[in-house]
Short mmCIF file of C-alpha atoms in Angstrom, two decimals:
data_model
loop_
_atom_site.label_atom_id
_atom_site.label_comp_id
_atom_site.label_asym_id
_atom_site.label_seq_id
_atom_site.Cartn_x
_atom_site.Cartn_y
_atom_site.Cartn_z
CA MET A 1497 49.22 0.95 30.70
CA ALA A 1498 51.90 2.86 28.81
CA GLU A 1499 52.57 6.37 30.04
CA ASP A 1500 50.98 9.10 27.96
CA HIS A 1501 54.30 10.64 26.95
CA ASP A 1502 54.84 11.69 23.37
CA PRO A 1503 58.19 10.74 21.80
CA LEU A 1504 57.74 13.62 19.36
CA ASP A 1505 58.36 16.02 22.25
CA TRP A 1506 62.10 15.54 21.78
CA LEU A 1507 61.84 16.43 18.12
CA GLU A 1508 59.80 19.54 18.79
CA GLU A 1509 62.29 20.71 21.42
CA GLN A 1510 65.16 20.23 19.01
CA HIS A 1511 63.27 22.03 16.26
CA ARG A 1512 62.86 25.05 18.53
CA GLY A 1513 66.40 24.97 19.90
CA PRO A 1514 69.96 24.48 18.62
CA SER A 1515 70.13 21.62 16.13
CA GLY A 1516 72.63 18.88 15.52
CA SER A 1517 73.34 17.76 19.08
CA ARG A 1518 74.42 14.13 19.20
CA VAL A 1519 73.17 13.94 22.78
CA GLN A 1520 69.73 15.13 21.73
CA PHE A 1521 69.67 12.58 18.94
CA GLN A 1522 70.49 9.73 21.31
CA GLN A 1523 67.81 11.00 23.69
CA GLN A 1524 65.28 10.81 20.86
CA LEU A 1525 66.28 7.23 20.10
CA ALA A 1526 66.12 6.30 23.78
CA GLU A 1527 62.67 7.84 24.07
CA CYS A 1528 61.44 5.83 21.08
CA ASP A 1529 62.93 2.71 22.66
CA ALA A 1530 61.10 3.47 25.91
CA GLN A 1531 57.79 3.97 24.13
CA LEU A 1532 58.15 0.70 22.24
CA ILE A 1533 58.95 -1.13 25.48
CA ALA A 1534 55.95 0.43 27.25
CA ILE A 1535 53.51 -0.45 24.46
CA GLY A 1536 54.94 -3.96 24.17
CA ARG A 1537 54.64 -4.54 27.91
CA GLN A 1538 51.07 -3.24 27.85
CA VAL A 1539 50.06 -5.71 25.13
CA ALA A 1540 51.98 -8.60 26.70
CA GLY A 1541 50.20 -7.90 29.98
CA ALA A 1542 46.83 -8.22 28.24
CA ILE A 1543 47.35 -11.71 26.80
CA VAL A 1544 46.53 -13.79 29.89
CA PRO A 1545 43.60 -11.54 30.97
CA VAL A 1546 42.13 -11.74 27.45
CA THR A 1547 42.54 -15.52 27.49
CA GLU A 1548 40.87 -15.80 30.90
CA ALA A 1549 38.00 -13.54 29.82
CA PHE A 1550 37.55 -15.69 26.72
CA LEU A 1551 37.58 -19.00 28.60
CA GLN A 1552 35.14 -17.67 31.20
CA ALA A 1553 32.92 -16.08 28.55
CA ASP A 1554 33.27 -12.83 30.49
CA HIS A 1555 31.96 -10.37 27.93
CA HIS A 1556 32.27 -7.40 30.28
CA ARG A 1557 35.94 -8.08 31.01
CA ALA A 1558 36.69 -8.74 27.33
CA ASP A 1559 35.07 -5.45 26.34
CA GLU A 1560 36.99 -3.64 29.07
CA LEU A 1561 40.30 -5.00 27.75
CA LEU A 1562 39.37 -4.02 24.19
CA HIS A 1563 39.03 -0.41 25.32
CA THR A 1564 42.04 -0.25 27.65
CA ALA A 1565 45.06 -2.56 27.37
CA LEU A 1566 44.48 -3.37 23.70
CA ALA A 1567 43.65 0.20 22.64
CA VAL A 1568 47.18 0.94 21.47
CA ASP A 1569 46.46 2.36 18.01
CA PRO A 1570 47.17 6.03 18.90
CA GLN A 1571 50.40 5.17 20.73
CA CYS A 1572 51.66 3.06 17.83
CA VAL A 1573 50.85 5.77 15.28
CA ARG A 1574 52.65 8.43 17.33
CA LEU A 1575 55.73 6.24 17.72
CA GLU A 1576 55.81 5.56 13.99
CA GLU A 1577 55.53 9.30 13.33
CA ALA A 1578 58.42 9.95 15.69
CA CYS A 1579 60.59 7.43 13.85
CA TYR A 1580 59.80 8.94 10.46
CA GLN A 1581 60.53 12.42 11.81
CA ILE A 1582 63.90 11.23 13.10
CA MET A 1583 64.77 9.81 9.69
CA ALA A 1584 63.67 13.01 7.94
CA ARG A 1585 65.39 15.47 10.29
CA GLN A 1586 68.44 13.55 11.49
CA SER A 1587 69.30 11.35 8.47
CA PRO A 1588 70.64 8.54 10.68
CA VAL A 1589 73.16 6.09 9.22
CA ALA A 1590 74.62 2.68 10.05
CA GLY A 1591 73.60 1.42 13.51
CA ASP A 1592 71.38 4.40 14.25
CA LEU A 1593 69.44 3.89 11.04
CA ARG A 1594 69.08 0.17 11.77
CA ARG A 1595 67.77 1.03 15.22
CA VAL A 1596 65.05 3.32 13.86
CA VAL A 1597 64.07 0.78 11.21
CA ALA A 1598 64.00 -1.97 13.86
CA ILE A 1599 61.71 0.13 16.07
CA LEU A 1600 59.35 0.65 13.13
CA HIS A 1601 59.23 -3.08 12.42
CA SER A 1602 58.77 -3.91 16.09
CA VAL A 1603 55.97 -1.44 16.77
CA ALA A 1604 54.15 -2.98 13.79
CA ASP A 1605 54.60 -6.42 15.36
CA VAL A 1606 53.20 -5.19 18.68
CA HIS A 1607 50.29 -3.45 16.95
CA ARG A 1608 49.40 -6.60 15.00
CA SER A 1609 49.61 -8.64 18.19
CA ALA A 1610 47.10 -6.31 19.85
CA ASN A 1611 44.77 -6.70 16.88
CA LEU A 1612 45.05 -10.50 17.06
CA LEU A 1613 44.11 -10.40 20.73
CA LYS A 1614 41.12 -8.24 19.85
CA HIS A 1615 40.00 -11.06 17.55
CA VAL A 1616 40.24 -13.49 20.48
CA ALA A 1617 38.11 -11.21 22.67
CA ASN A 1618 35.57 -10.64 19.90
CA SER A 1619 35.28 -14.39 19.30
CA LEU A 1620 32.97 -14.57 22.32
CA THR A 1621 30.25 -13.34 19.98
CA TRP A 1622 30.01 -16.80 18.40
CA VAL A 1623 31.89 -19.20 20.73
CA HIS A 1624 30.92 -20.31 24.26
CA PRO A 1625 34.17 -21.61 25.81
CA PRO A 1626 32.68 -22.84 29.15
CA SER A 1627 30.94 -25.60 27.20
CA MET A 1628 34.20 -26.86 25.69
CA PRO A 1629 36.01 -29.98 27.00
CA ASP A 1630 38.52 -29.28 29.77
CA ASP A 1631 41.52 -30.41 27.71
CA LEU A 1632 40.73 -27.87 24.99
CA ARG A 1633 40.26 -25.11 27.54
CA GLN A 1634 43.53 -25.98 29.25
CA THR A 1635 45.39 -25.96 25.94
CA ILE A 1636 44.03 -22.51 25.06
CA ALA A 1637 45.09 -21.30 28.51
CA GLN A 1638 48.59 -22.66 27.84
CA LEU A 1639 48.69 -20.94 24.46
CA GLY A 1640 47.95 -17.65 26.21
CA GLU A 1641 50.57 -18.18 28.90
CA VAL A 1642 53.37 -19.20 26.53
CA SER A 1643 52.55 -16.44 24.03
CA ALA A 1644 52.63 -13.89 26.86
CA SER A 1645 56.00 -15.17 28.08
CA ILE A 1646 57.45 -14.87 24.57
CA LEU A 1647 56.22 -11.31 24.09
CA TYR A 1648 57.48 -10.34 27.55
CA GLY A 1649 60.82 -11.89 26.54
CA ALA A 1650 60.92 -9.80 23.37
CA VAL A 1651 60.18 -6.64 25.34
CA GLU A 1652 62.96 -7.50 27.77
CA ALA A 1653 65.31 -8.10 24.83
CA TRP A 1654 64.63 -4.54 23.67
CA GLU A 1655 65.05 -3.18 27.18
CA GLN A 1656 68.38 -4.96 27.68
CA HIS A 1657 69.50 -4.70 24.02
CA ASP A 1658 69.98 -8.47 24.12
CA GLY A 1659 70.80 -9.65 20.62
CA LEU A 1660 70.84 -13.31 21.66
CA ALA A 1661 67.31 -13.48 23.08
CA ALA A 1662 65.74 -14.36 19.72
CA ASN A 1663 67.27 -17.84 19.75
CA GLU A 1664 65.76 -18.73 23.12
CA LEU A 1665 62.38 -17.22 22.22
CA ASP A 1666 62.37 -19.14 18.94
CA ALA A 1667 62.67 -22.37 20.94
CA ARG A 1668 59.72 -21.30 23.11
CA ASP A 1669 57.77 -20.53 19.95
CA ASP A 1670 58.11 -24.21 19.03
CA GLN A 1671 56.02 -24.99 22.12
CA VAL A 1672 53.24 -22.77 20.79
CA ASP A 1673 53.38 -24.62 17.47
CA LEU A 1674 53.07 -27.98 19.25
CA LEU A 1675 50.11 -26.80 21.32
CA GLN A 1676 48.42 -25.51 18.18
CA LYS A 1677 48.95 -28.81 16.34
CA TRP A 1678 47.60 -30.81 19.28
CA LEU A 1679 44.49 -28.65 19.53
CA LEU A 1680 43.84 -28.81 15.78
CA ALA A 1681 44.10 -32.61 15.91
CA GLU A 1682 41.61 -32.68 18.78
CA LEU A 1683 39.21 -30.46 16.86
CA TYR A 1684 39.46 -32.77 13.85
CA THR A 1685 38.41 -35.80 15.90
CA GLY A 1686 36.21 -34.03 18.47
CA SER A 1687 32.50 -33.43 18.80
CA GLN A 1688 32.44 -29.68 18.17
CA SER A 1689 30.19 -28.25 15.50
CA VAL A 1690 31.85 -27.18 12.27
CA GLU A 1691 31.35 -23.51 13.16
CA GLU A 1692 32.86 -23.91 16.62
CA ALA A 1693 35.78 -25.98 15.32
CA VAL A 1694 36.60 -23.37 12.69
CA SER A 1695 36.41 -20.57 15.26
CA LEU A 1696 38.70 -22.41 17.69
CA ALA A 1697 41.15 -23.19 14.89
CA LEU A 1698 41.31 -19.47 14.11
CA ILE A 1699 41.84 -18.63 17.77
CA THR A 1700 44.83 -21.00 17.99
CA ARG A 1701 46.17 -19.31 14.87
CA TYR A 1702 45.87 -15.90 16.56
CA TYR A 1703 48.04 -17.05 19.46
CA GLU A 1704 50.54 -18.64 17.10
CA ARG A 1705 50.84 -15.36 15.20
CA VAL A 1706 51.28 -13.35 18.42
CA ALA A 1707 54.21 -15.61 19.32
CA ASP A 1708 55.66 -15.23 15.82
CA HIS A 1709 55.44 -11.43 16.03
CA ALA A 1710 57.18 -11.52 19.41
CA VAL A 1711 60.06 -13.61 18.05
CA GLU A 1712 60.38 -11.23 15.11
CA MET A 1713 60.53 -8.31 17.54
CA ALA A 1714 63.47 -9.97 19.30
CA ARG A 1715 65.16 -10.60 15.95
CA GLN A 1716 64.98 -6.88 15.25
CA VAL A 1717 67.16 -6.28 18.32
CA ALA A 1718 69.86 -8.54 16.89
CA TYR A 1719 69.52 -6.78 13.53
CA PHE A 1720 70.05 -3.25 14.83
CA LEU A 1721 72.94 -4.33 17.07
CA THR A 1722 74.87 -6.38 14.49
CA GLY A 1723 73.42 -5.66 11.07
CA ASP A 1724 72.75 -9.39 10.63
CA ARG A 1725 69.26 -10.74 10.11
CA ILE A 1726 68.34 -13.95 11.94
CA SER A 1727 66.43 -16.24 9.63
CA SER A 1728 63.32 -18.05 10.80
#
């Protein structure tokens, strides 16, 4: 779980004290970085548990995750507010401005990933995974594991300010795409009902989008460091 520490504290302290300190400004940016990393790690850490709860049809565990690890809405909103306050009060330029913009984009990616995982957990309302063939279950488990590794990689890229991580994570994202295509082909030729096949197809899409958001988060690191955008 991310620590309950408000990045706006820095801004309030500056507002009450002497303004214009470059050190204070860098502290604000570092605090926003830290909050993004904490939220990202919290969501990444929920991917495999959500997947396991889904595959085991563990409604209690899924509901618990919905109200703990995936309940990141307030943290994301506060971080966005902190970024907008920095832009309004500090008028950052060049690399500093890119950094704030990159944090805003990245927190949106993390937030959307959490929402996608909520969809996976809520899918237990109409899907009963224990009755699925083992190969489908194993593929969904792999989708969860690879997606988690990509999001963890994106969080680490932010932590290390590694502008090259996006290339490696993009290659890992290809594995998610292959798993998704295989599972969709199996659903097309399998014995699942239409309703179950559609639900499982959506679930594979959720994992694919989580991986995409993670890669985009890593691309934002390269953007704020160099000013260059890495194309997909």
